[in-house]
């Protein structure tokens, strides 16, 4: 079996959105090649096949560009990325501000990329995880697979299920909790707190089973991943002292640390770097050929200036307000947002090298690059997802890249430690974690600032902008409405910090009830 978990397309365990049954396995990764007669005993009957099956659980986070039948594609780009960034109102995503569904806090349950994609993909992921867990526990008990590997795989799958439930609860609030393949697919919603209580249970078990690091397979979840989702869940439950303990445990990792240079975090040649806690893996660069590998990253092509690519430019469009929010001397701005007339800060990217471009800046101050759409594009562009010089535009041979999507990283975890410690009254710990993040941002020593909750929210915004976890921590703070008012002078209606359950899920399950804030829009 390949050691690169990011290139595995066909999986050992499959399930439908409704958490259906196992339907088949790829002969590429199984010892028994008669896949018509496969059973769970065969799939989980050896170390190699069990490992392949768990790789199939990871695959649920990737969601190829062609999409599984009945599931929306471009999950990471149009689902998770838009939820994390557009909800925070620092990314316009090619919407006219006058009618923007984000600025108006009015997401459509039938058409919203966030609503329709996150629900389906995460329940698919949970279905795979539940089947894998049931069979892995039996396989370990029966000694069908080695005990050490089996326990590690159980820890991996528990953590992956935690991550799926974390996103579901952060996006929708109350959601059905499904823990076995036998659960009623027409189950009603469970309270949000119950979801996070289950995450605490699962992450606690996973921590005991997972290693801190891997010799190969760097994209697999680790003990640090489990500690991070544990601390996050404890914060949602108001267990701030326990969360401090969980986040402090990350210091025991032999590999985890802040990158010295903020720009290096998302460098294309720094996959699974020392700051990465959970990173979605992708295959190498590719084109649109029929024979291509679909486990590829399309975010950069969607986010680059349309003046270069000839299309796209509707996912990573930051606002001038985000650019202006960074203090003088904060190196994160140059690694996050590029303004009209500025050069790209990655030494691998020279704008003038792109076909048809005769300047080395993203337009000019007098003529910003908006792709002919000044009403929907700001002229400011995102840096974190524009790092691969091989991707040049829709007419070029290379359209997709292998740059990872970092969903959880140490800089964010340190800010969560600061928040948990502040709320638990541990002021010295809160200040130390807060200062550590800011000092790195200033490449040395940041201006002195006594930590407050407002400061932490602002640091989340500046540290995690353009990534995949920002809105979750803003909403978790309990101050989402205040944050939106303070930073954007907009009034978020109560309950609109969550998204509506997709219409497709409501139609399929008569026991689901739409989120209360969307019942009477």
Short mmCIF file of C-alpha atoms in Angstrom, two decimals:
data_model
loop_
_atom_site.label_atom_id
_atom_site.label_comp_id
_atom_site.label_asym_id
_atom_site.label_seq_id
_atom_site.Cartn_x
_atom_site.Cartn_y
_atom_site.Cartn_z
CA UNK A 1 0.00 0.00 0.00
CA UNK A 2 1.20 3.50 -0.74
CA UNK A 3 2.48 5.43 2.23
CA UNK A 4 0.90 8.63 0.90
CA UNK A 5 -2.60 8.78 2.33
CA UNK A 6 -3.40 11.76 0.16
CA UNK A 7 -3.45 9.84 -3.12
CA UNK A 8 -5.82 7.05 -2.18
CA UNK A 9 -9.05 7.48 -4.10
CA UNK A 10 -10.74 4.11 -3.69
CA UNK A 11 -11.35 3.04 -0.13
CA UNK A 12 -11.88 -0.03 1.98
CA UNK A 13 -14.94 1.31 3.75
CA UNK A 14 -17.76 3.22 2.06
CA UNK A 15 -21.05 4.61 3.32
CA UNK A 16 -23.89 6.78 2.15
CA UNK A 17 -24.88 10.05 3.77
CA UNK A 18 -27.56 8.25 5.76
CA UNK A 19 -24.84 6.11 7.35
CA UNK A 20 -25.50 3.07 5.22
CA UNK A 21 -23.73 -0.28 5.11
CA UNK A 22 -20.39 -1.39 3.71
CA UNK A 23 -20.66 -1.90 -0.06
CA UNK A 24 -17.23 -2.77 -1.36
CA UNK A 25 -13.47 -2.31 -1.41
CA UNK A 26 -10.76 -1.56 -3.93
CA UNK A 27 -8.62 -4.48 -5.01
CA UNK A 28 -5.66 -2.12 -5.08
CA UNK A 29 -5.33 -2.22 -1.31
CA UNK A 30 -6.73 -5.60 -0.27
CA UNK A 31 -5.05 -8.98 -0.07
CA UNK A 32 -8.14 -10.82 -1.29
CA UNK A 33 -8.83 -9.48 -4.80
CA UNK A 34 -12.27 -11.13 -5.13
CA UNK A 35 -14.05 -7.97 -4.05
CA UNK A 36 -17.52 -9.31 -4.83
CA UNK A 37 -17.28 -11.67 -1.86
CA UNK A 38 -15.66 -9.31 0.61
CA UNK A 39 -16.93 -9.21 4.18
CA UNK A 40 -15.97 -7.11 7.16
CA UNK A 41 -13.90 -10.07 8.35
CA UNK A 42 -11.83 -9.86 5.17
CA UNK A 43 -11.50 -6.07 5.17
CA UNK A 44 -10.47 -5.96 8.83
CA UNK A 45 -8.68 -9.29 8.73
CA UNK A 46 -5.13 -8.04 8.28
CA UNK A 47 -3.03 -5.03 9.18
CA UNK A 48 -2.73 -3.88 5.56
CA UNK A 49 -6.43 -4.06 4.74
CA UNK A 50 -7.49 -2.45 8.02
CA UNK A 51 -5.06 0.38 7.38
CA UNK A 52 -6.52 0.85 3.89
CA UNK A 53 -10.03 0.94 5.31
CA UNK A 54 -9.10 3.68 7.79
CA UNK A 55 -7.47 5.61 4.96
CA UNK A 56 -10.94 5.59 3.43
CA UNK A 57 -12.21 7.48 6.47
CA UNK A 58 -9.63 10.21 5.86
CA UNK A 59 -10.78 10.35 2.24
CA UNK A 60 -14.11 11.74 3.37
CA UNK A 61 -12.46 15.07 4.15
CA UNK A 62 -11.10 15.47 0.65
CA UNK A 63 -14.18 15.08 -1.57
CA UNK A 64 -12.88 14.96 -5.12
CA UNK A 65 -13.72 17.46 -7.81
CA UNK A 66 -16.13 15.05 -9.50
CA UNK A 67 -18.07 14.34 -6.29
CA UNK A 68 -19.61 11.11 -5.10
CA UNK A 69 -23.16 10.46 -6.36
CA UNK A 70 -25.58 12.68 -4.50
CA UNK A 71 -22.88 14.64 -2.67
CA UNK A 72 -21.80 18.21 -3.39
CA UNK A 73 -18.25 18.69 -4.68
CA UNK A 74 -15.54 21.18 -3.71
CA UNK A 75 -16.29 20.62 -0.04
CA UNK A 76 -13.16 22.25 1.34
CA UNK A 77 -13.25 25.24 -1.00
CA UNK A 78 -16.92 26.18 -1.06
CA UNK A 79 -18.01 24.69 2.23
CA UNK A 80 -15.47 24.80 5.03
CA UNK A 81 -13.43 27.71 3.62
CA UNK A 82 -16.47 29.93 3.06
CA UNK A 83 -17.94 29.10 6.45
CA UNK A 84 -14.70 29.94 8.26
CA UNK A 85 -13.96 33.14 6.36
CA UNK A 86 -17.09 34.60 4.77
CA UNK A 87 -19.12 34.24 7.95
CA UNK A 88 -16.47 36.37 9.64
CA UNK A 89 -17.13 38.99 6.93
CA UNK A 90 -13.47 39.49 5.97
CA UNK A 91 -13.87 37.65 2.64
CA UNK A 92 -16.43 38.78 0.06
CA UNK A 93 -16.42 35.63 -2.08
CA UNK A 94 -17.51 37.44 -5.25
CA UNK A 95 -20.84 38.60 -3.83
CA UNK A 96 -22.15 42.11 -4.31
CA UNK A 97 -22.07 43.73 -0.85
CA UNK A 98 -25.50 45.22 -1.44
CA UNK A 99 -27.11 41.80 -1.74
CA UNK A 100 -24.56 39.53 -0.03
CA UNK A 101 -26.12 36.59 1.79
CA UNK A 102 -23.24 36.81 4.28
CA UNK A 103 -23.56 40.52 5.01
CA UNK A 104 -27.32 40.05 5.29
CA UNK A 105 -26.98 36.89 7.43
CA UNK A 106 -29.51 35.14 5.25
CA UNK A 107 -28.20 31.82 3.99
CA UNK A 108 -30.50 29.80 1.74
CA UNK A 109 -30.86 26.16 2.97
CA UNK A 110 -31.32 25.00 -0.63
CA UNK A 111 -28.41 26.74 -2.33
CA UNK A 112 -25.88 27.91 0.28
CA UNK A 113 -22.52 26.28 -0.37
CA UNK A 114 -21.90 26.09 3.37
CA UNK A 115 -25.26 24.57 4.32
CA UNK A 116 -25.46 22.00 1.57
CA UNK A 117 -21.85 20.80 1.59
CA UNK A 118 -20.83 20.60 5.24
CA UNK A 119 -23.83 18.53 6.36
CA UNK A 120 -23.59 15.87 3.65
CA UNK A 121 -19.83 15.45 3.70
CA UNK A 122 -19.46 15.19 7.44
CA UNK A 123 -22.23 12.66 7.84
CA UNK A 124 -20.63 10.62 5.08
CA UNK A 125 -17.41 10.83 7.07
CA UNK A 126 -19.17 9.81 10.29
CA UNK A 127 -20.78 6.83 8.54
CA UNK A 128 -17.41 5.56 7.46
CA UNK A 129 -15.96 6.16 10.91
CA UNK A 130 -18.76 4.28 12.68
CA UNK A 131 -18.37 1.22 10.46
CA UNK A 132 -14.61 1.27 10.87
CA UNK A 133 -14.80 1.60 14.67
CA UNK A 134 -17.21 -1.30 15.07
CA UNK A 135 -15.03 -3.60 12.99
CA UNK A 136 -11.70 -2.42 14.39
CA UNK A 137 -12.77 -3.14 17.97
CA UNK A 138 -13.83 -6.66 17.00
CA UNK A 139 -10.63 -7.21 15.01
CA UNK A 140 -8.46 -6.18 17.97
CA UNK A 141 -10.44 -8.39 20.34
CA UNK A 142 -10.19 -11.36 17.95
CA UNK A 143 -6.50 -10.64 17.26
CA UNK A 144 -7.23 -10.42 13.54
CA UNK A 145 -4.92 -7.41 13.43
CA UNK A 146 -2.01 -6.49 15.63
CA UNK A 147 -3.03 -4.93 18.93
CA UNK A 148 -0.78 -1.89 18.69
CA UNK A 149 -1.86 -1.00 15.15
CA UNK A 150 -5.50 -1.76 15.88
CA UNK A 151 -5.59 0.52 18.91
CA UNK A 152 -3.81 3.26 17.00
CA UNK A 153 -6.34 3.00 14.17
CA UNK A 154 -9.20 3.19 16.67
CA UNK A 155 -7.64 6.37 18.02
CA UNK A 156 -7.35 7.80 14.52
CA UNK A 157 -10.95 7.07 13.63
CA UNK A 158 -12.27 8.41 16.94
CA UNK A 159 -10.40 11.67 16.32
CA UNK A 160 -11.64 11.95 12.75
CA UNK A 161 -15.20 11.46 13.97
CA UNK A 162 -14.58 14.15 16.58
CA UNK A 163 -13.47 16.58 13.90
CA UNK A 164 -16.58 15.89 11.82
CA UNK A 165 -18.88 16.40 14.78
CA UNK A 166 -16.97 19.52 15.81
CA UNK A 167 -17.64 21.10 12.42
CA UNK A 168 -21.27 19.98 12.35
CA UNK A 169 -22.01 21.43 15.79
CA UNK A 170 -20.08 24.63 15.11
CA UNK A 171 -21.88 25.18 11.81
CA UNK A 172 -25.44 24.06 12.64
CA UNK A 173 -25.68 23.92 16.44
CA UNK A 174 -27.94 20.97 17.36
CA UNK A 175 -27.43 17.95 15.05
CA UNK A 176 -28.21 14.21 15.20
CA UNK A 177 -25.59 12.22 17.10
CA UNK A 178 -24.95 8.93 15.28
CA UNK A 179 -22.49 6.57 16.95
CA UNK A 180 -23.13 3.19 15.27
CA UNK A 181 -24.07 1.92 11.83
CA UNK A 182 -27.32 0.69 13.36
CA UNK A 183 -28.53 4.10 14.52
CA UNK A 184 -31.83 5.30 13.11
CA UNK A 185 -31.02 7.36 9.97
CA UNK A 186 -34.20 9.35 10.65
CA UNK A 187 -33.08 10.45 14.08
CA UNK A 188 -34.02 13.92 15.36
CA UNK A 189 -31.46 16.50 16.44
CA UNK A 190 -29.51 16.20 19.67
CA UNK A 191 -28.45 19.19 21.78
CA UNK A 192 -25.17 20.85 20.82
CA UNK A 193 -23.77 20.21 24.33
CA UNK A 194 -24.33 16.47 23.89
CA UNK A 195 -22.27 16.54 20.70
CA UNK A 196 -19.35 18.16 22.50
CA UNK A 197 -19.71 15.83 25.48
CA UNK A 198 -19.30 12.91 23.07
CA UNK A 199 -16.24 14.58 21.55
CA UNK A 200 -14.72 14.81 25.05
CA UNK A 201 -15.35 11.08 25.55
CA UNK A 202 -13.94 10.07 22.17
CA UNK A 203 -10.94 12.40 22.24
CA UNK A 204 -10.00 11.26 25.74
CA UNK A 205 -9.89 7.64 24.55
CA UNK A 206 -8.03 8.61 21.38
CA UNK A 207 -5.28 10.41 23.30
CA UNK A 208 -4.34 7.15 25.02
CA UNK A 209 -4.07 5.31 21.70
CA UNK A 210 -2.32 7.79 19.41
CA UNK A 211 1.37 8.61 18.94
CA UNK A 212 2.73 12.14 18.96
CA UNK A 213 4.22 11.68 15.49
CA UNK A 214 4.73 9.21 12.64
CA UNK A 215 7.89 8.18 10.83
CA UNK A 216 5.90 8.23 7.58
CA UNK A 217 2.23 9.06 6.84
CA UNK A 218 2.67 12.56 8.22
CA UNK A 219 -0.92 13.49 7.42
CA UNK A 220 -2.46 11.15 9.96
CA UNK A 221 -4.00 12.51 13.15
CA UNK A 222 -1.80 12.43 16.23
CA UNK A 223 -2.07 12.80 19.97
CA UNK A 224 -1.79 16.56 19.42
CA UNK A 225 -4.86 16.49 17.16
CA UNK A 226 -6.87 14.67 19.80
CA UNK A 227 -5.75 17.06 22.56
CA UNK A 228 -6.76 20.03 20.39
CA UNK A 229 -10.27 18.77 19.66
CA UNK A 230 -10.61 17.81 23.34
CA UNK A 231 -9.68 21.31 24.50
CA UNK A 232 -12.03 22.87 21.97
CA UNK A 233 -14.95 20.71 23.10
CA UNK A 234 -14.26 21.47 26.76
CA UNK A 235 -14.35 25.17 25.97
CA UNK A 236 -17.73 24.78 24.29
CA UNK A 237 -18.93 23.11 27.49
CA UNK A 238 -17.51 25.87 29.70
CA UNK A 239 -14.92 23.52 31.22
CA UNK A 240 -12.16 26.08 30.94
CA UNK A 241 -9.77 24.65 33.53
CA UNK A 242 -9.87 21.26 31.78
CA UNK A 243 -9.32 23.00 28.44
CA UNK A 244 -6.23 24.72 29.81
CA UNK A 245 -4.85 21.31 30.76
CA UNK A 246 -5.60 19.90 27.30
CA UNK A 247 -3.97 22.77 25.42
CA UNK A 248 -0.97 22.81 27.76
CA UNK A 249 -0.44 19.12 27.02
CA UNK A 250 0.57 20.11 23.48
CA UNK A 251 3.86 21.28 24.99
CA UNK A 252 4.76 17.60 25.46
CA UNK A 253 4.84 17.01 21.72
CA UNK A 254 8.39 16.36 20.50
CA UNK A 255 7.64 17.95 17.12
CA UNK A 256 4.99 20.65 17.59
CA UNK A 257 6.10 24.28 17.72
CA UNK A 258 5.46 27.70 16.18
CA UNK A 259 7.16 28.43 12.88
CA UNK A 260 9.64 31.24 13.43
CA UNK A 261 8.48 33.00 10.24
CA UNK A 262 4.70 33.30 9.83
CA UNK A 263 5.05 33.16 6.03
CA UNK A 264 6.51 29.64 6.29
CA UNK A 265 3.34 28.14 7.77
CA UNK A 266 1.61 27.82 4.40
CA UNK A 267 4.66 27.48 2.17
CA UNK A 268 4.05 24.94 -0.58
CA UNK A 269 7.37 23.26 0.23
CA UNK A 270 6.51 22.94 3.95
CA UNK A 271 3.77 20.26 4.04
CA UNK A 272 2.81 19.07 7.51
CA UNK A 273 5.20 21.55 9.07
CA UNK A 274 5.96 21.74 12.76
CA UNK A 275 2.99 24.04 13.45
CA UNK A 276 0.42 21.86 11.67
CA UNK A 277 -1.88 19.86 13.98
CA UNK A 278 -4.35 18.59 11.38
CA UNK A 279 -3.80 19.14 7.69
CA UNK A 280 -5.82 17.81 4.76
CA UNK A 281 -3.54 16.03 2.30
CA UNK A 282 -3.70 16.39 -1.47
CA UNK A 283 -2.10 14.77 -4.48
CA UNK A 284 0.54 16.44 -6.63
CA UNK A 285 -0.24 19.00 -9.31
CA UNK A 286 -2.61 17.85 -12.01
CA UNK A 287 -4.75 18.80 -14.98
CA UNK A 288 -8.28 18.05 -16.18
CA UNK A 289 -7.40 14.84 -18.05
CA UNK A 290 -9.86 11.96 -17.68
CA UNK A 291 -7.12 9.86 -16.08
CA UNK A 292 -6.29 12.40 -13.38
CA UNK A 293 -6.23 11.77 -9.65
CA UNK A 294 -9.19 13.62 -8.17
CA UNK A 295 -7.69 14.06 -4.69
CA UNK A 296 -6.36 17.48 -5.65
CA UNK A 297 -6.54 20.98 -4.24
CA UNK A 298 -8.42 23.53 -6.36
CA UNK A 299 -8.49 26.34 -3.79
CA UNK A 300 -5.55 28.26 -5.27
CA UNK A 301 -7.09 28.42 -8.74
CA UNK A 302 -10.36 29.63 -7.24
CA UNK A 303 -8.64 32.24 -5.09
CA UNK A 304 -6.02 33.75 -7.41
CA UNK A 305 -6.71 37.07 -9.21
CA UNK A 306 -8.83 36.54 -12.28
CA UNK A 307 -6.55 38.99 -14.10
CA UNK A 308 -3.97 36.17 -13.99
CA UNK A 309 -6.06 33.03 -14.20
CA UNK A 310 -8.75 34.09 -16.68
CA UNK A 311 -11.48 32.69 -14.40
CA UNK A 312 -12.36 31.85 -10.82
CA UNK A 313 -11.58 34.52 -8.27
CA UNK A 314 -14.64 33.85 -6.16
CA UNK A 315 -13.41 32.20 -2.98
CA UNK A 316 -10.45 33.99 -1.44
CA UNK A 317 -11.28 37.66 -1.83
CA UNK A 318 -10.31 39.52 1.36
CA UNK A 319 -11.54 42.99 2.17
CA UNK A 320 -9.63 46.22 2.62
CA UNK A 321 -11.01 46.24 6.18
CA UNK A 322 -9.07 43.05 6.96
CA UNK A 323 -5.90 44.53 5.47
CA UNK A 324 -6.30 47.68 7.56
CA UNK A 325 -6.96 45.72 10.76
CA UNK A 326 -3.32 44.66 11.10
CA UNK A 327 -1.16 46.91 13.27
CA UNK A 328 2.04 48.43 11.87
CA UNK A 329 4.86 45.93 12.23
CA UNK A 330 2.59 42.87 12.22
CA UNK A 331 4.19 40.48 9.71
CA UNK A 332 0.98 38.46 9.38
CA UNK A 333 -0.58 41.03 7.06
CA UNK A 334 2.04 40.52 4.35
CA UNK A 335 1.55 36.75 4.67
CA UNK A 336 -2.25 36.98 4.55
CA UNK A 337 -3.45 39.81 2.27
CA UNK A 338 -1.87 41.49 -0.73
CA UNK A 339 -3.07 44.99 -1.65
CA UNK A 340 -3.18 46.77 -5.02
CA UNK A 341 0.34 47.79 -6.02
CA UNK A 342 2.08 45.28 -3.75
CA UNK A 343 4.36 42.40 -4.72
CA UNK A 344 3.70 38.85 -3.61
CA UNK A 345 5.62 38.08 -0.41
CA UNK A 346 6.40 34.44 -1.24
CA UNK A 347 9.84 34.32 -2.92
CA UNK A 348 8.55 31.56 -5.21
CA UNK A 349 5.88 33.84 -6.71
CA UNK A 350 6.86 36.57 -9.16
CA UNK A 351 3.68 38.05 -10.56
CA UNK A 352 5.38 39.29 -13.70
CA UNK A 353 6.20 35.67 -14.64
CA UNK A 354 2.54 34.87 -15.33
CA UNK A 355 1.49 34.85 -18.97
CA UNK A 356 0.28 38.21 -20.25
CA UNK A 357 1.31 40.12 -17.10
CA UNK A 358 3.76 43.03 -17.42
CA UNK A 359 3.96 44.22 -13.79
CA UNK A 360 5.14 42.48 -10.64
CA UNK A 361 2.27 43.68 -8.44
CA UNK A 362 -1.42 42.84 -8.10
CA UNK A 363 -2.52 45.71 -10.25
CA UNK A 364 -1.80 49.23 -9.09
CA UNK A 365 -3.38 51.60 -6.62
CA UNK A 366 -4.94 53.53 -9.50
CA UNK A 367 -5.97 50.39 -11.41
CA UNK A 368 -6.55 47.55 -8.92
CA UNK A 369 -7.12 44.04 -10.22
CA UNK A 370 -10.82 43.27 -9.95
CA UNK A 371 -11.21 41.12 -13.06
CA UNK A 372 -13.68 43.60 -14.49
CA UNK A 373 -16.00 43.18 -11.49
CA UNK A 374 -15.32 46.11 -9.14
CA UNK A 375 -18.69 45.65 -7.43
CA UNK A 376 -17.84 42.13 -6.26
CA UNK A 377 -14.03 42.03 -6.08
CA UNK A 378 -12.04 44.27 -3.77
CA UNK A 379 -8.68 44.39 -5.55
CA UNK A 380 -7.19 42.70 -2.46
CA UNK A 381 -6.18 39.03 -2.69
CA UNK A 382 -5.35 36.21 -0.29
CA UNK A 383 -1.78 35.00 0.17
CA UNK A 384 -2.11 31.83 2.28
CA UNK A 385 -3.76 29.84 -0.51
CA UNK A 386 -1.70 31.37 -3.35
CA UNK A 387 1.70 29.78 -2.86
CA UNK A 388 2.28 27.30 -5.71
CA UNK A 389 4.07 28.81 -8.74
CA UNK A 390 3.10 25.84 -10.95
CA UNK A 391 -0.57 26.88 -10.98
CA UNK A 392 -0.93 29.67 -13.51
CA UNK A 393 -4.50 29.77 -14.78
CA UNK A 394 -7.35 27.99 -16.53
CA UNK A 395 -5.48 27.76 -19.83
CA UNK A 396 -2.32 26.28 -18.32
CA UNK A 397 -1.41 22.59 -18.06
CA UNK A 398 -1.52 22.60 -14.25
CA UNK A 399 -4.81 23.47 -12.55
CA UNK A 400 -4.69 21.64 -9.24
CA UNK A 401 -2.07 21.67 -6.50
CA UNK A 402 -0.81 19.63 -3.60
CA UNK A 403 -0.63 22.37 -0.96
CA UNK A 404 -2.25 21.12 2.23
CA UNK A 405 -5.25 22.69 3.93
CA UNK A 406 -4.32 23.32 7.56
CA UNK A 407 -7.49 22.98 9.62
CA UNK A 408 -5.88 23.03 13.07
CA UNK A 409 -2.52 24.53 14.00
CA UNK A 410 -0.51 25.48 17.02
CA UNK A 411 -0.91 29.25 16.68
CA UNK A 412 -4.68 28.87 16.95
CA UNK A 413 -4.34 26.41 19.83
CA UNK A 414 -2.21 28.90 21.78
CA UNK A 415 -4.89 31.55 21.39
CA UNK A 416 -7.45 29.01 22.61
CA UNK A 417 -5.18 28.37 25.60
CA UNK A 418 -5.12 32.12 26.24
CA UNK A 419 -8.92 32.29 26.05
CA UNK A 420 -9.46 29.26 28.30
CA UNK A 421 -6.97 30.54 30.87
CA UNK A 422 -8.51 34.02 30.82
CA UNK A 423 -11.98 32.63 31.41
CA UNK A 424 -10.65 30.36 34.17
CA UNK A 425 -8.97 33.28 35.93
CA UNK A 426 -5.43 32.09 35.18
CA UNK A 427 -4.21 35.47 34.00
CA UNK A 428 -0.49 34.74 33.85
CA UNK A 429 -1.04 31.73 31.59
CA UNK A 430 -3.45 33.71 29.42
CA UNK A 431 -0.97 36.54 28.99
CA UNK A 432 1.94 34.20 28.25
CA UNK A 433 0.10 32.31 25.50
CA UNK A 434 -1.28 35.54 24.03
CA UNK A 435 2.17 37.16 24.00
CA UNK A 436 3.74 34.13 22.38
CA UNK A 437 1.44 34.42 19.36
CA UNK A 438 1.88 38.17 19.07
CA UNK A 439 5.64 38.10 19.49
CA UNK A 440 5.94 35.68 16.59
CA UNK A 441 3.73 38.01 14.54
CA UNK A 442 6.21 40.83 15.15
CA UNK A 443 9.19 38.51 14.48
CA UNK A 444 10.51 39.31 17.93
CA UNK A 445 8.70 41.45 20.46
CA UNK A 446 5.19 42.79 19.91
CA UNK A 447 3.88 46.03 21.42
CA UNK A 448 2.79 45.38 24.99
CA UNK A 449 -0.91 44.69 25.36
CA UNK A 450 -2.69 43.39 28.46
CA UNK A 451 -4.83 40.47 27.32
CA UNK A 452 -8.61 40.88 27.23
CA UNK A 453 -11.34 38.87 25.52
CA UNK A 454 -11.71 41.54 22.83
CA UNK A 455 -7.98 41.30 22.14
CA UNK A 456 -8.15 37.51 21.82
CA UNK A 457 -11.03 37.73 19.35
CA UNK A 458 -9.05 40.19 17.26
CA UNK A 459 -6.00 37.92 17.36
CA UNK A 460 -8.09 34.98 16.18
CA UNK A 461 -9.23 37.15 13.28
CA UNK A 462 -5.72 38.20 12.26
CA UNK A 463 -3.97 34.90 12.97
CA UNK A 464 -6.48 32.54 11.31
CA UNK A 465 -7.80 34.67 8.43
CA UNK A 466 -8.04 32.68 5.21
CA UNK A 467 -7.79 29.33 6.99
CA UNK A 468 -10.43 26.79 8.02
CA UNK A 469 -11.23 27.38 11.68
CA UNK A 470 -11.81 31.09 12.30
CA UNK A 471 -15.59 31.31 12.69
CA UNK A 472 -15.71 28.27 14.95
CA UNK A 473 -13.62 29.96 17.63
CA UNK A 474 -15.49 33.27 17.23
CA UNK A 475 -18.83 31.55 17.73
CA UNK A 476 -17.44 29.40 20.56
CA UNK A 477 -16.50 32.55 22.50
CA UNK A 478 -20.19 33.43 22.92
CA UNK A 479 -19.47 36.91 21.58
CA UNK A 480 -20.18 36.46 17.87
CA UNK A 481 -22.87 39.14 17.74
CA UNK A 482 -20.63 41.64 19.56
CA UNK A 483 -17.66 40.72 17.35
CA UNK A 484 -19.64 41.41 14.18
CA UNK A 485 -20.95 44.70 15.55
CA UNK A 486 -17.56 45.90 16.82
CA UNK A 487 -15.63 45.03 13.66
CA UNK A 488 -18.16 45.52 10.85
CA UNK A 489 -20.89 47.68 12.41
CA UNK A 490 -23.51 45.13 11.40
CA UNK A 491 -26.31 43.66 13.49
CA UNK A 492 -26.33 39.88 13.33
CA UNK A 493 -29.83 38.59 14.13
CA UNK A 494 -29.92 36.22 17.12
CA UNK A 495 -29.41 32.63 16.02
CA UNK A 496 -27.88 33.52 12.66
CA UNK A 497 -24.39 32.65 13.89
CA UNK A 498 -25.34 29.12 12.79
CA UNK A 499 -26.39 27.97 9.33
CA UNK A 500 -29.71 26.45 8.30
CA UNK A 501 -30.00 22.70 7.94
CA UNK A 502 -29.97 21.97 4.20
CA UNK A 503 -33.34 21.48 2.56
CA UNK A 504 -32.21 18.13 1.19
CA UNK A 505 -31.65 16.79 4.72
CA UNK A 506 -35.03 18.08 5.89
CA UNK A 507 -36.73 16.41 2.94
CA UNK A 508 -35.00 13.10 3.59
CA UNK A 509 -35.61 13.04 7.35
CA UNK A 510 -39.10 13.99 8.58
CA UNK A 511 -37.85 14.19 12.17
CA UNK A 512 -35.43 17.01 11.50
CA UNK A 513 -36.58 20.52 12.36
CA UNK A 514 -35.01 23.61 10.84
CA UNK A 515 -32.93 25.80 13.12
CA UNK A 516 -35.28 28.19 14.93
CA UNK A 517 -33.66 31.35 13.54
CA UNK A 518 -34.59 30.22 10.01
CA UNK A 519 -38.14 29.04 10.64
CA UNK A 520 -39.56 32.56 10.25
CA UNK A 521 -37.03 34.46 8.13
#
